[in-house]
């Protein structure tokens, strides 16, 4: 049984994809996740780079990786982690009795262990649902602050929390809350001003299609002037510091009604997939996904798992979805608002001759070819590749009921299959795998060029 201190993933809990999984893999992933929880800090360097082992292992597991695949991934990524620190009992006590004093420790990575222990203790007393309702979902000063921190750090705290909710693991949920607590709050003003402005304008027109916000942002001279450092501006200083009023004016038009939650969630997943994949083209360079934009995409399963929880109020679900869309727009701008090459995505020809022949054949294109996931599982990284792969499959599934809607950009099973092949081609090589700041030509300087498939 899973507790705030013990991870337990049974084979009967396969995650959102719903694949049939074996006890051997369930036992192995449980063992390795517990080891990560107990032995590693949330950051592996002073710059605040994140330990991805929980994301990586659970995504490998849910996509059918073997126990050996899981062990290899853990062994490769444990080598550079920072060891777990001990919680400070005095600080944990202060958190339990005087949050106003304890909140001085928010944003400090060195206090992760203390926040983790605090949330574990709270869950042991109240249960994880009550803790989330009290500390994260409540619309008060603490709740808004924690929500803003959750949406910081390239959405890593949200992604961490996501896996805990999806697999009903209190210990991982506690880790996600603790991770949020030690991130800086640099998007709070933006999110709160958007929310309050939207709430005060009850007669506003419907929000329109999500993609239109991206396209409009790219044409706004004040906003684009703030996006001058797409390779390095991970805190959005240029936009939030120089064009806050303009980004709030745009973001406050994002309004999700409770009766449209399901479709807007599907649309968000779809557009996150489309933006990540369509921005991967920068002729004449070989395609590459943007490292920052892919986090917006790999965070999308959170909202699918989130919406399945009947105990979470619908107004909380709509607010979180609105915040995600607003952060997506901000991230796209900050990465230099890259051109979205939709036609290149829809007509992409994979390098693998067998994959190309499948696209040209009458074969069923809804099902991935048998070689794709094993090849994804064998990629040596910290989990980003397999997380993108899963997010593609989930976005495809979520889009299906809305295939005839005007917001759909990726149409037909063959287009989704091309996206999988695009991902595989972009990582199966010894060159640079990702670009950072895809809208800037400088981000592509190390990416090989091609001419009709031949490298220049």
Tab-separated table of C-alpha atoms in Angstrom:
chain	number	residue	atom	x	y	z
A	1	UNK	CA	0.000	0.000	0.000
A	2	UNK	CA	1.268	3.460	-0.919
A	3	UNK	CA	1.806	5.869	1.983
A	4	UNK	CA	3.369	9.330	2.365
A	5	UNK	CA	6.667	7.571	3.081
A	6	UNK	CA	6.445	4.438	0.902
A	7	UNK	CA	5.938	4.163	-2.846
A	8	UNK	CA	4.016	1.153	-4.113
A	9	UNK	CA	3.071	0.823	-7.790
A	10	UNK	CA	0.996	-2.296	-8.511
A	11	UNK	CA	0.708	-3.755	-12.010
A	12	UNK	CA	-3.019	-3.025	-11.810
A	13	UNK	CA	-2.142	0.692	-11.924
A	14	UNK	CA	-0.800	1.205	-15.478
A	15	UNK	CA	-1.325	4.950	-15.775
A	16	UNK	CA	-3.198	6.956	-18.395
A	17	UNK	CA	-2.152	4.833	-21.377
A	18	UNK	CA	-3.802	1.777	-19.845
A	19	UNK	CA	-1.352	-0.814	-21.183
A	20	UNK	CA	-1.288	-4.285	-19.620
A	21	UNK	CA	1.829	-4.367	-17.435
A	22	UNK	CA	3.555	-7.156	-15.501
A	23	UNK	CA	4.313	-7.558	-11.804
A	24	UNK	CA	8.035	-7.858	-12.497
A	25	UNK	CA	8.180	-4.323	-13.896
A	26	UNK	CA	5.825	-3.005	-11.187
A	27	UNK	CA	8.087	-4.412	-8.486
A	28	UNK	CA	11.182	-2.977	-10.121
A	29	UNK	CA	9.756	0.509	-10.634
A	30	UNK	CA	8.537	0.563	-7.023
A	31	UNK	CA	11.999	-0.385	-5.755
A	32	UNK	CA	13.798	2.235	-7.852
A	33	UNK	CA	11.338	5.037	-7.129
A	34	UNK	CA	11.709	4.431	-3.401
A	35	UNK	CA	15.488	4.541	-3.746
A	36	UNK	CA	15.274	7.870	-5.568
A	37	UNK	CA	12.924	9.322	-2.960
A	38	UNK	CA	15.211	8.348	-0.100
A	39	UNK	CA	18.648	8.912	-1.617
A	40	UNK	CA	18.434	11.963	-3.881
A	41	UNK	CA	17.849	15.683	-3.552
A	42	UNK	CA	15.405	17.441	-5.874
A	43	UNK	CA	18.206	19.420	-7.608
A	44	UNK	CA	21.474	17.951	-8.850
A	45	UNK	CA	23.454	21.180	-9.139
A	46	UNK	CA	23.505	24.749	-7.737
A	47	UNK	CA	21.716	26.055	-10.843
A	48	UNK	CA	18.596	24.129	-9.818
A	49	UNK	CA	18.596	21.457	-12.523
A	50	UNK	CA	16.028	18.816	-11.610
A	51	UNK	CA	16.238	15.165	-10.697
A	52	UNK	CA	14.034	13.560	-13.379
A	53	UNK	CA	14.221	9.954	-12.179
A	54	UNK	CA	10.595	9.721	-11.004
A	55	UNK	CA	9.283	11.081	-14.317
A	56	UNK	CA	11.648	8.944	-16.339
A	57	UNK	CA	10.988	5.627	-14.625
A	58	UNK	CA	7.216	5.943	-14.462
A	59	UNK	CA	7.026	6.948	-18.125
A	60	UNK	CA	9.229	4.025	-19.136
A	61	UNK	CA	7.052	1.759	-17.007
A	62	UNK	CA	3.725	3.003	-18.380
A	63	UNK	CA	4.932	2.646	-21.994
A	64	UNK	CA	5.881	-1.008	-21.511
A	65	UNK	CA	9.627	-0.888	-20.820
A	66	UNK	CA	11.231	-3.959	-19.291
A	67	UNK	CA	12.597	-4.257	-15.762
A	68	UNK	CA	16.060	-4.190	-17.300
A	69	UNK	CA	15.250	-0.937	-19.123
A	70	UNK	CA	14.174	0.566	-15.820
A	71	UNK	CA	17.340	-0.493	-14.033
A	72	UNK	CA	19.560	0.816	-16.827
A	73	UNK	CA	17.815	4.200	-16.798
A	74	UNK	CA	18.148	4.462	-13.020
A	75	UNK	CA	21.797	3.446	-13.013
A	76	UNK	CA	22.689	5.960	-15.727
A	77	UNK	CA	20.977	8.867	-14.008
A	78	UNK	CA	21.827	8.214	-10.372
A	79	UNK	CA	25.502	8.969	-10.997
A	80	UNK	CA	25.162	12.752	-11.013
A	81	UNK	CA	22.442	13.222	-8.396
A	82	UNK	CA	23.053	15.095	-5.159
A	83	UNK	CA	22.503	13.045	-2.022
A	84	UNK	CA	19.378	13.565	0.049
A	85	UNK	CA	19.657	16.025	2.911
A	86	UNK	CA	18.187	15.618	6.374
A	87	UNK	CA	15.101	17.628	7.302
A	88	UNK	CA	15.485	20.263	9.997
A	89	UNK	CA	13.147	19.245	12.798
A	90	UNK	CA	12.860	22.791	14.092
A	91	UNK	CA	11.806	24.093	10.678
A	92	UNK	CA	9.323	21.255	10.172
A	93	UNK	CA	7.784	22.147	13.532
A	94	UNK	CA	7.574	25.806	12.526
A	95	UNK	CA	5.834	24.808	9.289
A	96	UNK	CA	3.302	22.859	11.315
A	97	UNK	CA	2.623	25.635	13.835
A	98	UNK	CA	3.452	28.970	12.202
A	99	UNK	CA	3.323	29.038	8.395
A	100	UNK	CA	3.749	32.826	8.313
A	101	UNK	CA	7.183	32.395	9.844
A	102	UNK	CA	8.034	29.231	7.928
A	103	UNK	CA	7.263	30.800	4.558
A	104	UNK	CA	10.583	32.650	4.775
A	105	UNK	CA	12.079	29.310	3.692
A	106	UNK	CA	10.042	29.168	0.480
A	107	UNK	CA	12.206	29.266	-2.627
A	108	UNK	CA	15.247	27.795	-0.871
A	109	UNK	CA	16.480	24.547	-2.388
A	110	UNK	CA	18.411	23.723	0.771
A	111	UNK	CA	15.097	23.329	2.620
A	112	UNK	CA	13.607	20.729	0.263
A	113	UNK	CA	14.007	17.881	2.779
A	114	UNK	CA	12.189	19.873	5.447
A	115	UNK	CA	9.277	20.715	3.141
A	116	UNK	CA	9.129	17.088	2.020
A	117	UNK	CA	8.930	15.857	5.612
A	118	UNK	CA	6.346	18.514	6.461
A	119	UNK	CA	4.020	17.489	3.624
A	120	UNK	CA	4.561	13.797	4.378
A	121	UNK	CA	3.603	14.392	8.015
A	122	UNK	CA	0.536	16.401	6.993
A	123	UNK	CA	-0.585	13.633	4.641
A	124	UNK	CA	-0.096	11.001	7.297
A	125	UNK	CA	-2.499	12.944	9.510
A	126	UNK	CA	-5.028	14.197	6.958
A	127	UNK	CA	-4.584	12.225	3.727
A	128	UNK	CA	-3.102	13.599	0.513
A	129	UNK	CA	-6.419	14.881	-0.845
A	130	UNK	CA	-7.044	17.128	2.145
A	131	UNK	CA	-3.454	18.392	2.021
A	132	UNK	CA	-3.783	19.338	-1.649
A	133	UNK	CA	-7.130	21.024	-1.019
A	134	UNK	CA	-5.687	23.004	1.867
A	135	UNK	CA	-2.201	23.957	0.676
A	136	UNK	CA	-2.493	24.128	-3.122
A	137	UNK	CA	-6.069	24.345	-4.343
A	138	UNK	CA	-7.462	26.882	-1.895
A	139	UNK	CA	-7.828	30.381	-3.332
A	140	UNK	CA	-6.027	32.211	-0.555
A	141	UNK	CA	-2.611	33.867	-0.280
A	142	UNK	CA	-0.790	30.599	0.435
A	143	UNK	CA	-2.665	28.676	-2.243
A	144	UNK	CA	-1.985	31.279	-4.928
A	145	UNK	CA	1.667	31.436	-3.954
A	146	UNK	CA	2.053	27.651	-4.106
A	147	UNK	CA	0.229	27.505	-7.436
A	148	UNK	CA	2.605	30.069	-8.916
A	149	UNK	CA	5.616	28.113	-7.673
A	150	UNK	CA	4.075	24.936	-9.111
A	151	UNK	CA	4.015	26.567	-12.555
A	152	UNK	CA	7.647	27.722	-12.284
A	153	UNK	CA	10.837	25.855	-13.082
A	154	UNK	CA	9.750	24.825	-16.598
A	155	UNK	CA	6.724	23.179	-14.956
A	156	UNK	CA	8.888	20.588	-13.199
A	157	UNK	CA	7.017	20.829	-9.879
A	158	UNK	CA	3.721	20.368	-11.712
A	159	UNK	CA	5.105	17.414	-13.663
A	160	UNK	CA	6.372	15.812	-10.442
A	161	UNK	CA	2.976	16.291	-8.788
A	162	UNK	CA	1.313	14.920	-11.899
A	163	UNK	CA	2.924	11.513	-11.560
A	164	UNK	CA	1.867	11.322	-7.931
A	165	UNK	CA	-1.765	12.061	-8.790
A	166	UNK	CA	-1.807	9.732	-11.802
A	167	UNK	CA	-0.500	6.790	-9.762
A	168	UNK	CA	-2.125	7.830	-6.451
A	169	UNK	CA	1.233	7.960	-4.668
A	170	UNK	CA	1.167	10.235	-1.608
A	171	UNK	CA	4.972	10.195	-1.316
A	172	UNK	CA	5.378	11.524	-4.873
A	173	UNK	CA	2.629	14.093	-4.296
A	174	UNK	CA	4.527	15.254	-1.192
A	175	UNK	CA	7.697	15.471	-3.301
A	176	UNK	CA	5.840	17.550	-5.888
A	177	UNK	CA	4.560	19.971	-3.269
A	178	UNK	CA	8.002	20.211	-1.681
A	179	UNK	CA	9.558	20.834	-5.068
A	180	UNK	CA	7.059	23.631	-5.717
A	181	UNK	CA	7.822	25.134	-2.306
A	182	UNK	CA	11.543	25.494	-3.064
A	183	UNK	CA	11.042	27.137	-6.459
A	184	UNK	CA	10.968	30.909	-6.804
A	185	UNK	CA	7.653	32.615	-7.437
A	186	UNK	CA	8.337	34.567	-10.619
A	187	UNK	CA	5.054	34.011	-12.490
A	188	UNK	CA	2.690	34.766	-9.606
A	189	UNK	CA	2.012	38.382	-10.521
A	190	UNK	CA	1.324	37.420	-14.128
A	191	UNK	CA	-1.028	34.549	-13.257
A	192	UNK	CA	-2.851	36.429	-10.513
A	193	UNK	CA	-3.360	39.559	-12.592
A	194	UNK	CA	-4.670	37.460	-15.494
A	195	UNK	CA	-7.061	35.586	-13.219
A	196	UNK	CA	-8.371	38.688	-11.488
A	197	UNK	CA	-8.779	40.622	-14.738
A	198	UNK	CA	-10.658	37.749	-16.331
A	199	UNK	CA	-12.907	37.357	-13.278
A	200	UNK	CA	-13.767	41.066	-13.256
A	201	UNK	CA	-14.930	41.029	-16.884
A	202	UNK	CA	-17.934	38.729	-16.806
A	203	UNK	CA	-19.317	40.044	-20.096
A	204	UNK	CA	-16.177	39.379	-22.126
A	205	UNK	CA	-16.429	37.536	-25.418
A	206	UNK	CA	-15.602	33.804	-25.519
A	207	UNK	CA	-11.875	33.158	-25.603
A	208	UNK	CA	-11.621	31.708	-29.112
A	209	UNK	CA	-9.083	29.100	-30.214
A	210	UNK	CA	-5.963	28.561	-28.128
A	211	UNK	CA	-3.593	28.632	-31.105
A	212	UNK	CA	-4.798	32.132	-31.981
A	213	UNK	CA	-3.220	33.441	-28.765
A	214	UNK	CA	0.186	32.188	-29.892
A	215	UNK	CA	-0.195	33.732	-33.334
A	216	UNK	CA	-1.428	37.023	-31.916
A	217	UNK	CA	1.419	37.158	-29.400
A	218	UNK	CA	3.958	36.717	-32.190
A	219	UNK	CA	2.548	39.803	-33.944
A	220	UNK	CA	2.549	42.053	-30.860
A	221	UNK	CA	5.604	44.300	-31.129
A	222	UNK	CA	5.720	45.146	-27.426
A	223	UNK	CA	5.640	41.457	-26.478
A	224	UNK	CA	8.174	40.358	-29.064
A	225	UNK	CA	10.492	43.188	-28.025
A	226	UNK	CA	10.619	41.552	-24.595
A	227	UNK	CA	11.657	38.210	-26.075
A	228	UNK	CA	15.205	39.190	-26.997
A	229	UNK	CA	17.076	36.446	-25.142
A	230	UNK	CA	15.274	33.223	-26.098
A	231	UNK	CA	18.337	31.074	-25.426
A	232	UNK	CA	18.828	32.157	-21.827
A	233	UNK	CA	15.774	33.945	-20.403
A	234	UNK	CA	14.326	31.091	-18.373
A	235	UNK	CA	12.684	33.454	-15.876
A	236	UNK	CA	10.858	35.476	-18.579
A	237	UNK	CA	12.489	38.694	-17.355
A	238	UNK	CA	12.288	40.361	-20.742
A	239	UNK	CA	8.533	39.896	-21.116
A	240	UNK	CA	7.373	40.090	-17.505
A	241	UNK	CA	9.804	42.919	-16.788
A	242	UNK	CA	9.171	44.933	-19.934
A	243	UNK	CA	5.702	44.046	-21.178
A	244	UNK	CA	3.701	42.862	-18.155
A	245	UNK	CA	0.614	44.910	-19.005
A	246	UNK	CA	0.571	43.593	-22.560
A	247	UNK	CA	0.999	39.909	-21.612
A	248	UNK	CA	-1.684	40.273	-18.922
A	249	UNK	CA	-4.042	41.882	-21.441
A	250	UNK	CA	-3.560	38.851	-23.690
A	251	UNK	CA	-3.530	36.200	-20.977
A	252	UNK	CA	-6.631	37.545	-19.224
A	253	UNK	CA	-8.656	36.694	-22.323
A	254	UNK	CA	-8.026	33.016	-21.555
A	255	UNK	CA	-11.248	31.926	-19.851
A	256	UNK	CA	-12.373	28.316	-19.536
A	257	UNK	CA	-16.012	27.713	-18.645
A	258	UNK	CA	-16.753	24.727	-16.444
A	259	UNK	CA	-19.012	23.200	-19.102
A	260	UNK	CA	-16.176	23.213	-21.666
A	261	UNK	CA	-13.434	21.800	-19.455
A	262	UNK	CA	-13.116	18.484	-21.314
A	263	UNK	CA	-12.836	20.007	-24.777
A	264	UNK	CA	-10.540	22.843	-23.695
A	265	UNK	CA	-8.264	20.304	-22.015
A	266	UNK	CA	-8.126	18.277	-25.223
A	267	UNK	CA	-7.471	21.451	-27.215
A	268	UNK	CA	-4.641	22.454	-24.869
A	269	UNK	CA	-3.030	19.006	-25.200
A	270	UNK	CA	-3.409	19.148	-28.963
A	271	UNK	CA	-1.986	22.644	-29.379
A	272	UNK	CA	0.901	21.866	-27.021
A	273	UNK	CA	1.726	18.909	-29.267
A	274	UNK	CA	1.361	20.969	-32.423
A	275	UNK	CA	3.484	23.882	-31.178
A	276	UNK	CA	6.261	21.595	-29.919
A	277	UNK	CA	6.398	19.599	-33.165
A	278	UNK	CA	5.783	22.411	-35.673
A	279	UNK	CA	8.474	24.536	-33.999
A	280	UNK	CA	10.958	21.681	-34.522
A	281	UNK	CA	11.526	22.733	-38.142
A	282	UNK	CA	14.044	25.420	-39.055
A	283	UNK	CA	15.007	24.949	-42.714
A	284	UNK	CA	17.614	24.101	-43.815
A	285	UNK	CA	18.547	22.519	-40.477
A	286	UNK	CA	17.550	19.029	-39.470
A	287	UNK	CA	14.472	19.080	-37.217
A	288	UNK	CA	14.917	19.363	-33.459
A	289	UNK	CA	12.416	19.854	-30.640
A	290	UNK	CA	12.899	22.912	-28.450
A	291	UNK	CA	13.964	21.805	-24.983
A	292	UNK	CA	11.875	24.466	-23.237
A	293	UNK	CA	8.726	24.043	-25.316
A	294	UNK	CA	8.756	20.271	-24.887
A	295	UNK	CA	8.216	20.765	-21.143
A	296	UNK	CA	4.950	22.542	-21.889
A	297	UNK	CA	4.003	19.454	-23.875
A	298	UNK	CA	5.168	16.789	-21.427
A	299	UNK	CA	3.208	18.546	-18.663
A	300	UNK	CA	-0.099	17.922	-20.470
A	301	UNK	CA	-0.813	14.488	-18.895
A	302	UNK	CA	-1.186	16.275	-15.547
A	303	UNK	CA	-4.445	17.793	-16.712
A	304	UNK	CA	-5.837	14.478	-17.919
A	305	UNK	CA	-5.116	12.836	-14.559
A	306	UNK	CA	-6.307	15.984	-12.766
A	307	UNK	CA	-9.673	15.993	-14.507
A	308	UNK	CA	-10.303	12.367	-13.525
A	309	UNK	CA	-10.291	13.284	-9.819
A	310	UNK	CA	-13.903	13.797	-8.740
A	311	UNK	CA	-12.789	15.185	-5.363
A	312	UNK	CA	-11.126	18.216	-6.974
A	313	UNK	CA	-13.642	21.056	-7.508
A	314	UNK	CA	-14.296	21.878	-11.152
A	315	UNK	CA	-13.472	25.549	-10.607
A	316	UNK	CA	-9.986	24.488	-9.482
A	317	UNK	CA	-9.572	22.406	-12.639
A	318	UNK	CA	-10.565	25.304	-14.893
A	319	UNK	CA	-8.238	27.704	-13.064
A	320	UNK	CA	-5.282	25.343	-13.405
A	321	UNK	CA	-6.040	24.850	-17.094
A	322	UNK	CA	-6.211	28.605	-17.628
A	323	UNK	CA	-2.866	28.997	-15.876
A	324	UNK	CA	-1.324	26.298	-18.082
A	325	UNK	CA	-2.501	28.014	-21.266
A	326	UNK	CA	-1.194	31.364	-20.020
A	327	UNK	CA	2.197	29.853	-19.219
A	328	UNK	CA	2.251	28.150	-22.637
A	329	UNK	CA	1.798	31.523	-24.347
A	330	UNK	CA	4.518	33.072	-22.191
A	331	UNK	CA	6.941	30.212	-22.876
A	332	UNK	CA	6.338	30.387	-26.629
A	333	UNK	CA	7.101	34.099	-26.632
A	334	UNK	CA	10.172	33.664	-24.435
A	335	UNK	CA	11.622	31.075	-26.841
A	336	UNK	CA	11.590	33.639	-29.628
A	337	UNK	CA	8.076	32.799	-30.932
A	338	UNK	CA	9.386	30.260	-33.493
A	339	UNK	CA	7.608	29.886	-36.805
A	340	UNK	CA	5.191	26.965	-36.713
A	341	UNK	CA	5.838	24.844	-39.794
A	342	UNK	CA	2.599	22.891	-39.821
A	343	UNK	CA	2.941	21.783	-43.432
A	344	UNK	CA	6.431	20.406	-42.790
A	345	UNK	CA	5.041	18.366	-39.905
A	346	UNK	CA	2.091	17.040	-41.905
A	347	UNK	CA	4.302	15.939	-44.793
A	348	UNK	CA	7.340	14.817	-42.812
A	349	UNK	CA	9.172	11.829	-44.304
A	350	UNK	CA	11.037	9.760	-41.697
A	351	UNK	CA	14.639	8.685	-42.220
A	352	UNK	CA	13.829	5.030	-41.579
A	353	UNK	CA	12.831	3.494	-44.923
A	354	UNK	CA	10.471	1.039	-43.241
A	355	UNK	CA	8.675	3.838	-41.438
A	356	UNK	CA	8.402	5.816	-44.664
A	357	UNK	CA	6.925	2.809	-46.450
A	358	UNK	CA	4.360	2.361	-43.674
A	359	UNK	CA	3.149	5.901	-44.182
A	360	UNK	CA	2.751	5.259	-47.891
A	361	UNK	CA	0.928	1.949	-47.353
A	362	UNK	CA	-2.612	1.066	-46.316
A	363	UNK	CA	-1.424	-0.226	-42.930
A	364	UNK	CA	-3.258	0.771	-39.762
A	365	UNK	CA	-1.557	3.973	-38.654
A	366	UNK	CA	-3.267	4.257	-35.279
A	367	UNK	CA	-0.954	1.644	-33.807
A	368	UNK	CA	2.738	2.375	-33.389
A	369	UNK	CA	5.090	0.051	-35.289
A	370	UNK	CA	6.546	-2.541	-32.918
A	371	UNK	CA	10.068	-1.126	-33.120
A	372	UNK	CA	9.238	2.434	-32.045
A	373	UNK	CA	8.820	2.140	-28.279
A	374	UNK	CA	11.819	-0.179	-27.763
A	375	UNK	CA	13.922	2.346	-29.677
A	376	UNK	CA	12.517	5.182	-27.562
A	377	UNK	CA	13.263	3.179	-24.411
A	378	UNK	CA	16.866	2.673	-25.474
A	379	UNK	CA	17.592	6.399	-25.881
A	380	UNK	CA	20.177	7.450	-23.313
A	381	UNK	CA	18.814	10.566	-21.629
A	382	UNK	CA	16.999	11.612	-18.465
A	383	UNK	CA	13.506	10.846	-19.693
A	384	UNK	CA	12.569	13.705	-21.985
A	385	UNK	CA	12.310	11.525	-25.096
A	386	UNK	CA	9.959	8.918	-23.676
A	387	UNK	CA	7.849	11.626	-22.006
A	388	UNK	CA	7.356	13.333	-25.373
A	389	UNK	CA	6.455	9.985	-26.939
A	390	UNK	CA	3.778	9.305	-24.329
A	391	UNK	CA	2.432	12.851	-24.587
A	392	UNK	CA	2.027	12.408	-28.354
A	393	UNK	CA	-0.027	9.245	-27.857
A	394	UNK	CA	-2.207	10.874	-25.213
A	395	UNK	CA	-2.742	14.033	-27.282
A	396	UNK	CA	-3.809	11.877	-30.223
A	397	UNK	CA	-6.290	10.006	-28.049
A	398	UNK	CA	-7.696	13.192	-26.525
A	399	UNK	CA	-8.133	14.793	-29.938
A	400	UNK	CA	-10.136	11.935	-31.483
A	401	UNK	CA	-13.584	12.953	-30.135
A	402	UNK	CA	-13.045	16.461	-31.522
A	403	UNK	CA	-11.558	15.555	-34.911
A	404	UNK	CA	-13.949	17.840	-36.791
A	405	UNK	CA	-13.308	20.928	-34.656
A	406	UNK	CA	-11.751	24.015	-36.213
A	407	UNK	CA	-8.906	24.066	-33.661
A	408	UNK	CA	-7.489	20.738	-34.829
A	409	UNK	CA	-4.122	21.148	-36.586
A	410	UNK	CA	-2.867	17.545	-36.579
A	411	UNK	CA	-5.426	15.596	-38.589
A	412	UNK	CA	-5.486	11.865	-39.114
A	413	UNK	CA	-3.556	8.961	-37.625
A	414	UNK	CA	-0.801	9.282	-40.215
A	415	UNK	CA	-0.020	12.837	-39.011
A	416	UNK	CA	0.383	11.640	-35.418
A	417	UNK	CA	2.549	8.786	-36.619
A	418	UNK	CA	4.752	11.286	-38.445
A	419	UNK	CA	5.161	13.138	-35.135
A	420	UNK	CA	6.427	9.952	-33.466
A	421	UNK	CA	8.875	9.396	-36.340
A	422	UNK	CA	9.982	13.037	-36.131
A	423	UNK	CA	10.803	12.561	-32.457
A	424	UNK	CA	12.732	9.366	-33.132
A	425	UNK	CA	14.739	10.945	-35.959
A	426	UNK	CA	15.550	13.977	-33.812
A	427	UNK	CA	17.191	11.930	-31.030
A	428	UNK	CA	18.732	8.849	-32.699
A	429	UNK	CA	22.124	10.349	-33.503
A	430	UNK	CA	25.288	11.602	-31.857
A	431	UNK	CA	24.593	15.286	-32.595
A	432	UNK	CA	22.842	17.867	-30.407
A	433	UNK	CA	19.380	16.510	-29.607
A	434	UNK	CA	17.483	19.634	-28.565
A	435	UNK	CA	17.577	23.322	-29.356
A	436	UNK	CA	17.019	25.968	-26.696
A	437	UNK	CA	15.167	29.017	-27.937
A	438	UNK	CA	13.964	27.729	-31.316
A	439	UNK	CA	12.891	31.159	-32.526
A	440	UNK	CA	16.481	32.396	-32.573
A	441	UNK	CA	18.751	31.450	-35.474
A	442	UNK	CA	21.645	31.197	-33.011
A	443	UNK	CA	19.923	28.252	-31.310
A	444	UNK	CA	20.418	26.201	-34.484
A	445	UNK	CA	24.103	26.883	-35.063
A	446	UNK	CA	25.178	23.381	-33.968
A	447	UNK	CA	22.370	21.535	-35.781
A	448	UNK	CA	23.411	19.884	-39.071
A	449	UNK	CA	21.894	21.210	-42.264
A	450	UNK	CA	20.208	19.135	-44.892
A	451	UNK	CA	19.346	19.473	-48.556
A	452	UNK	CA	16.743	17.066	-49.769
A	453	UNK	CA	17.742	14.630	-47.025
A	454	UNK	CA	21.490	14.953	-47.610
A	455	UNK	CA	23.553	16.813	-45.055
A	456	UNK	CA	25.475	19.814	-46.310
